[in-house]
Short mmCIF file of C-alpha atoms in Angstrom, two decimals:
data_model
loop_
_atom_site.label_atom_id
_atom_site.label_comp_id
_atom_site.label_asym_id
_atom_site.label_seq_id
_atom_site.Cartn_x
_atom_site.Cartn_y
_atom_site.Cartn_z
CA UNK A 95 9.94 -2.75 25.04
CA UNK A 96 9.22 0.09 22.62
CA UNK A 97 11.05 -1.34 19.59
CA UNK A 98 8.72 -4.13 18.76
CA UNK A 99 6.02 -1.80 17.29
CA UNK A 100 8.51 0.66 15.69
CA UNK A 101 10.01 -2.47 13.87
CA UNK A 102 7.03 -3.88 12.95
CA UNK A 103 5.43 -0.64 11.51
CA UNK A 104 8.62 -0.05 9.50
CA UNK A 105 8.79 -3.71 8.15
CA UNK A 106 5.19 -3.93 7.40
CA UNK A 107 5.19 -0.52 5.62
CA UNK A 108 8.35 -1.13 3.48
CA UNK A 109 7.01 -4.51 2.24
CA UNK A 110 3.37 -3.17 1.82
CA UNK A 111 4.89 -0.35 -0.27
CA UNK A 112 7.08 -2.73 -2.36
CA UNK A 113 4.06 -4.79 -3.27
CA UNK A 114 1.86 -2.00 -3.95
CA UNK A 115 3.94 -0.15 -6.00
CA UNK A 116 4.65 -3.02 -8.35
CA UNK A 117 0.83 -3.76 -8.32
CA UNK A 118 -0.26 0.01 -8.75
CA UNK A 119 2.30 0.42 -11.54
CA UNK A 120 1.32 -2.82 -13.56
CA UNK A 121 -2.34 -2.18 -13.03
CA UNK A 122 -2.22 1.15 -14.30
CA UNK A 123 -0.22 0.44 -17.44
CA UNK A 124 -2.62 -2.45 -18.02
CA UNK A 125 -5.84 -0.42 -17.75
CA UNK A 126 -4.79 2.52 -19.77
CA UNK A 127 -4.90 0.24 -22.71
CA UNK A 128 -8.14 -0.96 -22.43
CA UNK A 129 -11.59 0.95 -22.72
CA UNK A 130 -15.28 0.32 -21.71
CA UNK A 131 -17.31 -1.31 -18.95
CA UNK A 132 -14.39 -3.78 -18.11
CA UNK A 133 -12.07 -0.89 -17.48
CA UNK A 134 -14.47 0.81 -15.22
CA UNK A 135 -15.34 -2.11 -13.58
CA UNK A 136 -11.57 -2.87 -12.25
CA UNK A 137 -10.89 0.83 -11.78
CA UNK A 138 -14.04 0.81 -9.29
CA UNK A 139 -13.00 -2.18 -7.70
CA UNK A 140 -9.42 -0.71 -7.25
CA UNK A 141 -10.44 2.14 -5.97
CA UNK A 142 -13.36 1.02 -3.63
CA UNK A 143 -11.27 0.60 -0.58
CA UNK A 144 -10.51 4.41 -0.42
CA UNK A 145 -14.06 4.87 0.15
CA UNK A 146 -14.79 2.07 2.71
CA UNK A 147 -14.16 2.03 6.39
CA UNK A 148 -11.09 0.31 7.39
CA UNK A 149 -12.94 -1.89 9.90
CA UNK A 150 -15.05 -3.10 6.89
CA UNK A 151 -12.09 -3.83 4.60
CA UNK A 152 -10.83 -5.96 7.47
CA UNK A 153 -14.40 -7.91 7.73
CA UNK A 154 -14.12 -8.61 4.05
CA UNK A 155 -10.68 -9.88 4.03
CA UNK A 156 -11.70 -12.14 6.84
CA UNK A 157 -14.63 -13.44 4.60
CA UNK A 158 -12.13 -13.90 1.73
CA UNK A 159 -8.79 -15.27 3.50
CA UNK A 160 -9.92 -15.97 7.05
CA UNK A 161 -9.86 -19.76 8.00
CA UNK A 162 -13.62 -20.53 7.56
CA UNK A 163 -13.46 -19.13 3.93
CA UNK A 164 -12.57 -21.33 0.92
CA UNK A 165 -9.13 -19.52 0.23
CA UNK A 166 -8.11 -19.54 4.06
CA UNK A 167 -9.36 -23.23 4.87
CA UNK A 168 -7.58 -24.39 1.81
CA UNK A 169 -4.18 -22.72 2.70
CA UNK A 170 -4.60 -23.88 6.36
CA UNK A 171 -5.60 -27.52 5.58
CA UNK A 172 -2.84 -28.34 2.79
CA UNK A 173 -0.16 -25.97 3.83
CA UNK A 174 -0.60 -25.25 7.45
CA UNK A 175 -0.68 -21.19 6.72
CA UNK A 176 -3.11 -18.64 7.57
CA UNK A 177 -3.25 -14.88 7.22
CA UNK A 178 -5.16 -14.41 10.33
CA UNK A 179 -3.23 -13.19 13.39
CA UNK A 180 -0.07 -13.05 11.49
CA UNK A 181 2.24 -10.52 9.97
CA UNK A 182 1.35 -11.49 6.52
CA UNK A 183 -2.19 -10.45 7.30
CA UNK A 184 -1.08 -6.82 8.15
CA UNK A 185 0.88 -6.79 4.90
CA UNK A 186 -2.52 -7.76 3.28
CA UNK A 187 -4.48 -5.14 4.96
CA UNK A 188 -1.85 -2.37 4.22
CA UNK A 189 -1.83 -3.30 0.59
CA UNK A 190 -5.51 -3.27 0.02
CA UNK A 191 -5.77 0.10 1.90
CA UNK A 192 -3.13 2.13 0.05
CA UNK A 193 -3.52 0.19 -3.51
CA UNK A 194 -6.19 3.33 -4.72
CA UNK A 195 -3.59 6.01 -3.81
CA UNK A 196 -0.78 4.25 -5.62
CA UNK A 197 -3.04 3.29 -8.47
CA UNK A 198 -4.20 6.88 -8.85
CA UNK A 199 -0.41 8.20 -8.77
CA UNK A 200 0.70 5.71 -11.08
CA UNK A 201 -2.13 6.52 -13.67
CA UNK A 202 -1.42 10.03 -13.18
CA UNK A 203 2.07 9.67 -14.07
CA UNK A 204 1.81 7.47 -16.82
CA UNK A 205 -0.97 9.76 -18.39
CA UNK A 206 1.57 12.70 -18.53
CA UNK A 207 4.03 11.01 -20.58
CA UNK A 208 3.86 12.28 -24.41
CA UNK A 209 3.16 9.41 -26.52
CA UNK A 210 5.65 10.51 -29.12
CA UNK A 211 8.54 9.10 -26.46
CA UNK A 212 6.89 5.69 -27.07
CA UNK A 213 6.64 5.71 -30.88
CA UNK A 214 10.12 6.74 -31.32
CA UNK A 215 11.35 3.86 -29.04
CA UNK A 216 9.03 1.64 -31.05
CA UNK A 217 10.64 3.18 -34.43
CA UNK A 218 13.94 2.45 -33.04
CA UNK A 219 13.14 -1.23 -32.84
CA UNK A 220 12.37 -1.36 -29.05
CA UNK A 221 10.05 -3.87 -27.59
CA UNK A 222 7.00 -3.08 -25.39
CA UNK A 223 8.84 -4.20 -22.50
CA UNK A 224 12.05 -2.31 -23.26
CA UNK A 225 9.88 1.01 -24.09
CA UNK A 226 7.97 0.40 -20.76
CA UNK A 227 11.04 -0.28 -18.72
CA UNK A 228 13.66 2.34 -20.28
CA UNK A 229 11.55 5.03 -21.35
CA UNK A 230 7.91 4.95 -19.55
CA UNK A 231 9.22 4.28 -16.38
CA UNK A 232 11.95 6.74 -16.03
CA UNK A 233 9.62 9.61 -17.48
CA UNK A 234 6.90 8.65 -14.85
CA UNK A 235 9.42 8.20 -12.10
CA UNK A 236 8.63 11.52 -10.04
CA UNK A 237 4.98 10.81 -10.13
CA UNK A 238 5.63 7.17 -9.05
CA UNK A 239 7.65 8.06 -6.10
CA UNK A 240 5.40 10.50 -5.05
CA UNK A 241 2.56 7.66 -4.91
CA UNK A 242 5.19 5.49 -3.18
CA UNK A 243 5.65 8.12 -0.55
CA UNK A 244 1.79 8.59 0.12
CA UNK A 245 1.32 4.84 -0.14
CA UNK A 246 3.96 4.33 2.78
CA UNK A 247 2.25 7.07 4.94
CA UNK A 248 -0.90 5.13 4.21
CA UNK A 249 0.40 1.60 5.19
CA UNK A 250 2.43 3.05 8.06
CA UNK A 251 -0.70 4.61 9.67
CA UNK A 252 -3.10 1.66 9.06
CA UNK A 253 -4.98 0.54 12.03
CA UNK A 254 -8.61 -0.53 11.39
CA UNK A 255 -8.14 -3.21 8.77
CA UNK A 256 -5.04 -4.69 10.26
CA UNK A 257 -6.73 -4.89 13.77
CA UNK A 258 -9.58 -6.91 12.10
CA UNK A 259 -7.21 -9.35 10.23
CA UNK A 260 -3.84 -9.38 12.04
CA UNK A 261 -5.08 -8.30 15.44
CA UNK A 262 -3.13 -6.61 18.21
CA UNK A 263 -0.29 -9.16 19.32
CA UNK A 264 2.46 -7.44 21.05
CA UNK A 265 5.98 -8.30 19.02
CA UNK A 266 3.92 -10.14 16.61
CA UNK A 267 1.44 -7.86 14.89
CA UNK A 268 1.10 -4.75 17.17
CA UNK A 269 2.17 -1.85 15.09
CA UNK A 270 2.74 2.02 16.38
CA UNK A 271 -1.09 2.78 15.89
CA UNK A 272 -2.15 -0.06 17.78
CA UNK A 273 0.37 0.48 20.41
CA UNK A 274 -0.81 4.16 20.69
CA UNK A 275 -4.37 3.13 21.16
CA UNK A 276 -3.88 0.66 23.87
CA UNK A 277 -1.16 2.74 25.54
CA UNK A 278 -4.06 5.56 25.74
CA UNK A 279 -6.48 2.80 26.88
CA UNK A 280 -4.51 1.50 29.72
CA UNK A 281 -3.69 5.07 30.83
CA UNK A 282 0.35 4.54 29.89
CA UNK A 283 0.74 8.40 28.70
CA UNK A 284 4.50 8.05 28.50
CA UNK A 285 4.29 5.24 26.09
CA UNK A 286 1.75 6.82 24.11
CA UNK A 287 3.88 10.34 23.98
CA UNK A 288 6.72 8.33 23.11
CA UNK A 289 5.05 6.83 19.90
CA UNK A 290 3.27 9.82 19.17
CA UNK A 291 6.73 11.88 18.75
CA UNK A 292 7.85 8.89 16.67
CA UNK A 293 5.04 9.09 14.27
CA UNK A 294 5.18 13.04 13.92
CA UNK A 295 8.87 12.76 13.26
CA UNK A 296 8.24 10.05 10.22
CA UNK A 297 5.23 11.79 9.08
CA UNK A 298 7.12 15.23 8.94
CA UNK A 299 9.90 13.45 6.93
CA UNK A 300 7.19 11.96 4.54
CA UNK A 301 5.76 15.43 4.00
CA UNK A 302 9.05 16.69 3.36
CA UNK A 303 10.03 13.97 0.58
CA UNK A 304 6.52 14.28 -0.82
CA UNK A 305 6.77 18.30 -1.33
CA UNK A 306 10.28 17.95 -2.73
CA UNK A 307 8.94 15.52 -5.55
CA UNK A 308 6.19 17.52 -6.19
CA UNK A 309 8.50 20.70 -6.71
CA UNK A 310 10.91 18.39 -8.88
CA UNK A 311 8.07 17.00 -10.85
CA UNK A 312 6.95 20.78 -12.01
#
């Protein structure tokens, strides 16, 4: 009875964190190489969800990938697939809302690396990919891991955008934040208390990991 929201939250958060980590690192590395208005445009677009209400993010996602949108109708008509009221929709919502956090962390970590290391690697014959994979990523790993922890926390606590696009379907899309909300709404204090304790334990663990990474990064 109680394990459903926990499994959904953990599964959604883990998958979302993996996706957003890859996106955040790649986007940060790419945008560091360009300058001008184009860079400002893309950075503004990436960071925008950080300053928007989650419910608005969910509404925008509905307009983009809902069944009545071009993308949504195409997927539904030709592939019989939809993001709406599915676990996949919850992942999309979590990725969009946490991307600004991961991007900011990855950008800061990459900027902290001395270019001398990259130049030495290039002089030794390393390709750009080899330099990025074997030099840049290891040196930026602590900062990137910190961003992953924060992104996971954001994904784990996602409510508004997920509610709009995935709904609250027990056993399918109902995560812990939704379970707490509806337990309180129904007056089921024991269920709300149980999930509150789970969230506090997980949050405390994430804070400990994040602080540990910060200390190691100094």
